[in-house]
Coordinates of C-alpha atoms in Angstrom, one line a residue:
Chain A
G1 CA 0.0 8.5 26.3
D2 CA 1.3 10.1 23.0
S3 CA -1.2 9.9 20.3
V4 CA -1.7 11.6 16.7
T5 CA -4.9 12.3 15.0
Q6 CA -5.4 13.1 11.5
M7 CA -8.1 14.1 9.4
E8 CA -10.3 11.4 8.0
G9 CA -10.6 10.7 4.6
P10 CA -10.8 9.7 1.8
V11 CA -9.8 13.1 0.4
T12 CA -10.4 13.5 -3.1
L13 CA -9.1 16.5 -5.3
S14 CA -8.4 17.6 -8.9
E15 CA -5.1 18.2 -10.2
E16 CA -3.6 21.4 -9.3
A17 CA -6.0 22.1 -6.4
C18 CA -4.8 23.2 -3.0
L19 CA -4.1 20.5 0.0
T20 CA -4.2 20.5 3.6
I21 CA -4.2 17.4 5.9
N22 CA -4.8 18.2 9.3
C23 CA -2.6 16.6 12.0
T24 CA -2.6 17.4 16.0
Y25 CA -0.9 15.3 18.6
T26 CA -0.7 14.8 22.3
A27 CA 2.7 14.4 23.9
T28 CA 4.7 15.0 26.9
G29 CA 8.1 16.9 26.5
Y30 CA 9.4 17.9 23.0
P31 CA 8.5 15.5 20.5
S32 CA 9.5 15.3 16.9
L33 CA 7.1 15.3 14.0
F34 CA 7.1 13.3 10.6
W35 CA 4.9 12.8 7.7
Y36 CA 5.2 9.8 5.9
V37 CA 3.4 8.3 2.4
Q38 CA 2.9 5.2 1.7
Y39 CA 2.2 4.6 -2.3
P40 CA -0.2 1.6 -3.5
G41 CA 1.7 -1.7 -2.9
E42 CA 4.8 0.2 -1.1
G43 CA 6.1 0.5 2.3
L44 CA 6.1 3.8 3.9
Q45 CA 8.7 6.6 3.0
L46 CA 9.7 9.6 5.1
L47 CA 8.1 12.8 3.4
L48 CA 9.4 15.6 5.7
K49 CA 10.0 16.0 9.5
A50 CA 10.4 18.9 11.9
T51 CA 12.4 18.5 15.2
K52 CA 11.4 21.7 17.2
A53 CA 8.5 24.1 17.5
D54 CA 8.4 26.5 14.7
D55 CA 10.6 24.2 12.6
K56 CA 9.1 24.0 8.8
G57 CA 9.6 20.7 7.1
S58 CA 9.6 20.6 3.3
N59 CA 9.9 18.0 0.6
K60 CA 8.6 17.6 -3.2
G61 CA 6.3 20.7 -2.7
F62 CA 4.8 19.7 0.6
E63 CA 5.2 21.7 3.6
A64 CA 4.3 21.3 7.3
T65 CA 5.2 23.8 10.3
Y66 CA 5.6 22.1 13.9
R67 CA 3.1 24.5 15.7
K68 CA 3.9 23.9 19.8
E69 CA 0.8 26.3 20.8
T70 CA -2.1 24.4 18.6
T71 CA 0.0 21.0 18.8
S72 CA -0.4 20.7 15.3
F73 CA 1.4 19.9 12.2
H74 CA -1.0 20.2 9.2
L75 CA 0.4 19.0 5.7
E76 CA 0.0 21.4 2.8
K77 CA 0.6 21.6 -0.8
G78 CA -0.4 24.3 -3.2
S79 CA -1.0 22.5 -6.3
V80 CA -1.4 18.9 -6.3
Q81 CA -0.6 16.2 -9.0
V82 CA -2.2 13.0 -9.8
S83 CA 1.2 11.3 -8.6
D84 CA 0.6 12.3 -5.2
S85 CA -2.2 10.1 -4.9
A86 CA -1.3 8.1 -1.8
V87 CA -1.9 7.4 1.9
Y88 CA -0.2 9.9 4.2
F89 CA 0.9 9.3 7.6
C90 CA 1.5 11.8 10.2
A91 CA 3.9 10.5 13.2
L92 CA 5.1 11.5 16.3
G93 CA 8.8 10.6 17.6
G94 CA 11.1 11.4 20.4
S95 CA 13.2 14.5 21.1
G96 CA 16.0 15.5 18.9
G97 CA 14.5 13.7 15.6
S98 CA 14.4 10.3 17.4
N99 CA 12.6 8.0 15.2
Y100 CA 12.1 5.1 17.6
K101 CA 8.9 4.2 18.9
L102 CA 7.0 6.0 16.3
T103 CA 3.2 7.0 17.0
F104 CA 1.4 6.9 13.7
G105 CA -1.9 8.7 12.9
K106 CA -4.5 6.5 11.1
G107 CA -3.7 7.6 7.8
T108 CA -5.3 9.8 5.2
L109 CA -6.1 8.6 1.9
L110 CA -5.7 11.4 -0.9
T111 CA -7.0 10.5 -4.5
V112 CA -5.9 13.2 -7.2
N113 CA -8.0 13.2 -10.3
P114 CA -6.6 14.7 -13.7
Chain B
D1 CA 13.4 0.8 -3.9
S2 CA 14.1 1.2 -0.1
G3 CA 16.6 -1.4 0.2
V4 CA 14.6 -3.4 3.2
T5 CA 13.5 -6.7 2.0
Q6 CA 10.7 -8.7 3.6
T7 CA 9.7 -11.9 3.0
P8 CA 7.5 -13.5 2.2
K9 CA 5.1 -11.2 0.4
H10 CA 2.1 -12.8 1.2
L11 CA 1.1 -15.5 4.0
I12 CA -2.1 -17.5 4.7
T13 CA -2.3 -19.8 7.5
A14 CA -4.9 -21.2 9.7
T15 CA -5.5 -20.1 13.3
G16 CA -3.6 -21.6 15.9
Q17 CA -0.4 -21.9 13.7
R18 CA 2.9 -20.3 14.1
V19 CA 4.7 -18.3 11.3
T20 CA 8.2 -16.5 11.0
L21 CA 8.4 -13.4 8.8
R22 CA 11.8 -12.4 7.5
C23 CA 13.5 -8.9 7.0
S24 CA 17.0 -8.1 5.6
P25 CA 17.8 -4.2 6.5
R26 CA 19.5 -1.9 3.9
S27 CA 22.9 -2.3 3.9
G28 CA 24.8 -0.5 6.7
D29 CA 21.7 -0.1 9.0
L30 CA 22.2 -1.4 12.2
S31 CA 18.6 -0.8 13.5
V32 CA 15.5 -2.8 12.6
Y33 CA 11.9 -2.2 13.6
W34 CA 8.7 -4.1 13.2
Y35 CA 5.2 -2.4 12.8
Q36 CA 1.7 -3.7 12.3
Q37 CA -0.7 -2.4 10.1
S38 CA -4.5 -3.3 10.6
L39 CA -7.6 -1.7 9.5
D40 CA -8.9 -1.3 13.1
Q41 CA -5.6 -0.6 14.9
G42 CA -3.6 1.7 12.2
L43 CA 0.2 1.3 12.4
Q44 CA 1.4 0.2 15.9
F45 CA 5.2 0.1 16.8
L46 CA 5.9 -3.6 17.9
I47 CA 9.5 -3.8 18.6
Q48 CA 13.0 -2.4 18.0
Y49 CA 16.4 -4.2 17.8
Y50 CA 19.8 -2.4 17.5
N51 CA 22.9 -4.4 16.7
G52 CA 21.5 -7.6 17.8
E53 CA 19.9 -6.1 21.1
E54 CA 16.2 -5.5 21.8
R55 CA 16.2 -1.5 22.1
A56 CA 12.5 -0.8 22.6
K57 CA 9.2 -2.3 23.0
G58 CA 5.6 -1.2 22.0
N59 CA 2.4 -3.2 21.8
I60 CA 3.7 -6.7 21.0
L61 CA 1.8 -9.6 22.1
E62 CA 3.1 -12.2 24.4
R63 CA 2.5 -14.6 21.3
F64 CA 4.8 -12.7 19.2
S65 CA 8.6 -12.6 19.4
A66 CA 11.5 -11.3 17.3
Q67 CA 15.2 -11.4 17.2
Q68 CA 18.0 -9.9 15.2
F69 CA 20.8 -12.0 14.2
P70 CA 24.6 -11.3 13.8
D71 CA 24.3 -10.4 10.1
L72 CA 21.5 -8.0 11.1
H73 CA 18.6 -9.7 9.7
S74 CA 15.7 -10.0 11.8
E75 CA 12.9 -12.5 12.2
L76 CA 9.4 -11.7 13.7
N77 CA 7.7 -15.0 14.9
L78 CA 3.9 -15.1 15.6
S79 CA 2.5 -18.1 17.3
S80 CA -1.0 -19.3 18.2
L81 CA -2.5 -17.1 15.6
E82 CA -5.8 -15.4 15.8
L83 CA -8.0 -14.1 13.1
G84 CA -7.4 -10.5 14.5
D85 CA -3.5 -10.9 13.7
S86 CA -4.5 -10.7 9.9
A87 CA -2.3 -7.7 9.1
L88 CA 0.4 -6.0 7.0
Y89 CA 3.6 -6.5 8.9
F90 CA 6.3 -3.8 8.0
C91 CA 9.9 -3.8 9.0
A92 CA 12.0 -0.7 8.6
S93 CA 15.6 -0.3 9.3
S94 CA 17.9 2.7 10.2
V95 CA 21.5 3.4 10.4
T96 CA 21.3 4.3 14.2
G97 CA 18.6 3.8 16.9
T98 CA 17.6 7.3 16.7
G99 CA 17.7 10.5 14.8
S100 CA 18.1 8.8 11.3
P101 CA 15.5 8.5 8.9
L102 CA 13.4 5.1 8.9
H103 CA 13.4 3.0 5.6
F104 CA 10.5 0.8 5.2
G105 CA 10.2 -2.4 3.6
N106 CA 7.3 -3.5 1.5
G107 CA 5.5 -5.4 4.1
T108 CA 4.0 -9.3 4.6
R109 CA 0.5 -9.5 4.3
L110 CA -0.4 -12.1 6.8
T111 CA -3.9 -13.8 6.5
V112 CA -5.1 -16.1 9.3
T113 CA -8.4 -18.1 8.3

């Protein structure tokens, strides 16, 4: 079945450091890929998405590129801020951006220190 | 604020009991999803409703059931509760059943003692 593997946390960085959170997936067909972020005490929010191979999703300085050849969707940011401290989830959905029956990774806790 | 309202925020109950979690979707959203977040299993999709009809089922136990009412709010019923059912239960909503972004509520934390 479909599955998502993301790097174990927690990840602790200093402000302005570079961030990469690895995410790889196993799926049949042509899934869509998502990154969600969960701030303390809140629900998940969509951060970015990509619906087909070589698509790059971007938002708030974060980027991720859908790499079919390596089945990966790594999240990157060039310079993190304290306000980026949160849990980040990689998720896999159906084709064409379909959200239904999303399969989530276990989440990576990011802490950014000033 | 996502616009999705979940009540109650916290629930503490004993094993064997039954509880009902409630979700009001964002205005205009027709689809409601339920997810369970636990430390060992992570985030798991339970069930989806679209405009009152069940649309998709995930890893939902037979002791759990859900429905979506004509006013589009949804309830998740959990019965014969076990310690392992302790988790954060999220509701999400979207305009359509596919393709449109999910908006998550802040969750209901269920503790079974």
